[in-house]
XYZ file of C-alpha atoms in Angstrom:
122
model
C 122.787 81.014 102.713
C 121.981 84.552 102.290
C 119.112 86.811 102.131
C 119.470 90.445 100.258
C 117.541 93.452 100.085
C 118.426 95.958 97.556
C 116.862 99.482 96.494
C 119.050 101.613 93.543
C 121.330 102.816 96.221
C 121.745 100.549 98.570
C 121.967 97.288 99.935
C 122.026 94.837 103.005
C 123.207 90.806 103.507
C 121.120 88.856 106.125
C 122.257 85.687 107.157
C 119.412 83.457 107.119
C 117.469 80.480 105.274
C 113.560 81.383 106.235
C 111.885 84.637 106.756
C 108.457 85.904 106.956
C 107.288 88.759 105.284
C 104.014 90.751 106.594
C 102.516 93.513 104.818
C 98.790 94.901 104.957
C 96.516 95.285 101.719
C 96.228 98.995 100.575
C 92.145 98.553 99.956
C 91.073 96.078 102.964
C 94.189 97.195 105.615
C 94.014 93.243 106.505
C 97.735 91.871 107.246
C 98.839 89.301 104.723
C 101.921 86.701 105.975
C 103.969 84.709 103.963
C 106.782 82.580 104.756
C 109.599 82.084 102.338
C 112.557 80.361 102.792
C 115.739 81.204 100.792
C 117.181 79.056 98.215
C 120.399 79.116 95.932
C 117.812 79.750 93.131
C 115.471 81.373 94.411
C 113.091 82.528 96.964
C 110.360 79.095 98.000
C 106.594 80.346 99.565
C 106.352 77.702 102.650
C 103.097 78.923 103.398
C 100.837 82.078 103.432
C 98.154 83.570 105.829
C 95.631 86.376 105.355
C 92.894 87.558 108.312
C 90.035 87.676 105.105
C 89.278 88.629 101.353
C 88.149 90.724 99.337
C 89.682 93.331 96.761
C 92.189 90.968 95.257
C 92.899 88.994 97.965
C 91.389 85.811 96.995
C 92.603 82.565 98.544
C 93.461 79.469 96.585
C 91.991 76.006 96.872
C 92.612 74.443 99.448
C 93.194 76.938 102.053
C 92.286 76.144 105.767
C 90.136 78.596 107.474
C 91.455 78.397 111.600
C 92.264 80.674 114.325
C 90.681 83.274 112.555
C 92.729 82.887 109.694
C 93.267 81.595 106.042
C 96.460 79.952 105.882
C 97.415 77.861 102.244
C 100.567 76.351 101.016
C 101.180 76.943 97.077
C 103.882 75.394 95.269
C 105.701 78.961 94.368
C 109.479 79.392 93.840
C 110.156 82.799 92.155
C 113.754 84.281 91.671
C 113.372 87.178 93.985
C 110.399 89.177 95.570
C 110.152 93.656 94.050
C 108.779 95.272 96.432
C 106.873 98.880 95.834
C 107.184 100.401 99.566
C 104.294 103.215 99.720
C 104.165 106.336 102.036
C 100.380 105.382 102.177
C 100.390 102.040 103.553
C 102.560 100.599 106.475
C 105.986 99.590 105.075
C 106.577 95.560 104.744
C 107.535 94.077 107.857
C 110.391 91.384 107.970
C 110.530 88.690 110.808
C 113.779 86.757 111.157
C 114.159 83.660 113.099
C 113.985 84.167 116.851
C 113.888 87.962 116.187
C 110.395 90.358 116.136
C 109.241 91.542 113.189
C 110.468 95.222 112.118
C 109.255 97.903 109.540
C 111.900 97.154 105.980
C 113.149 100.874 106.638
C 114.906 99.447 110.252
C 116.987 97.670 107.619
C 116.932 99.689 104.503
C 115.370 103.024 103.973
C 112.828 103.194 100.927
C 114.303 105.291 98.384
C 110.943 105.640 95.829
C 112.104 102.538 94.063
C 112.023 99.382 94.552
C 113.242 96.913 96.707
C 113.832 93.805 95.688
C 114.577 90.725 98.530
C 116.622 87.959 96.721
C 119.170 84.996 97.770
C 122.383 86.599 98.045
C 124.570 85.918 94.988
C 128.294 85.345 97.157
């Protein structure tokens, strides 16, 4: 299994089955975390994680407030994940297995367009 990122001119192959993808809310600047792991069809949420609420950021039934945290599980397969990377907010940050986190541009530049993080078709 195989995880893709791809803007309009470019495009990179990671070899994995789980990731988690952090990024931090334009309005509040609280980190949002959500674990996906990568399917033949499509992209499965495992689990998510915000630091609070507010402006949109609602959490579902259900969530679990601990270690200063809401953390949820929602049944959610979608087909692939568009990203809109901003010069105004920090850029998405990936986290492989057993690697640290890094900004999307240590893998793939943002090009104004956007990038959208997929299962690999081989």
């Amino acid at each position: 299994m195989a995880l893709c990122l791809t803007t309009a001119v470019t495009s990179i192959k990671l070899l994995v089955t789980a990731f988690t993808l952090v990024w931090t809310h334009s309005i509040e600047k609280i980190d949002w975390q959500e674990q996906w792991q990568v399917a033949p069809d499509g992209l499965l949420l495992a689990a998510a994680t915000v630091r609070g609420s507010g402006a949109g950021m609602e959490v579902p039934d259900g969530a679990v407030w601990q270690n200063g945290a809401w953390t949820y599980t929602l049944p959610l397969r979608v087909p692939a994940l568009r990203l809109t990377r901003s010069a105004y907010v920090p850029d998405y940050r990936l986290c492989l297995p057993g690697q640290p986190c890094q900004p999307l541009w240590h893998w793939l530049p943002a090009d104004d367009t956007v990038t959208t993080v997929a299962p690999c078709k081989d």
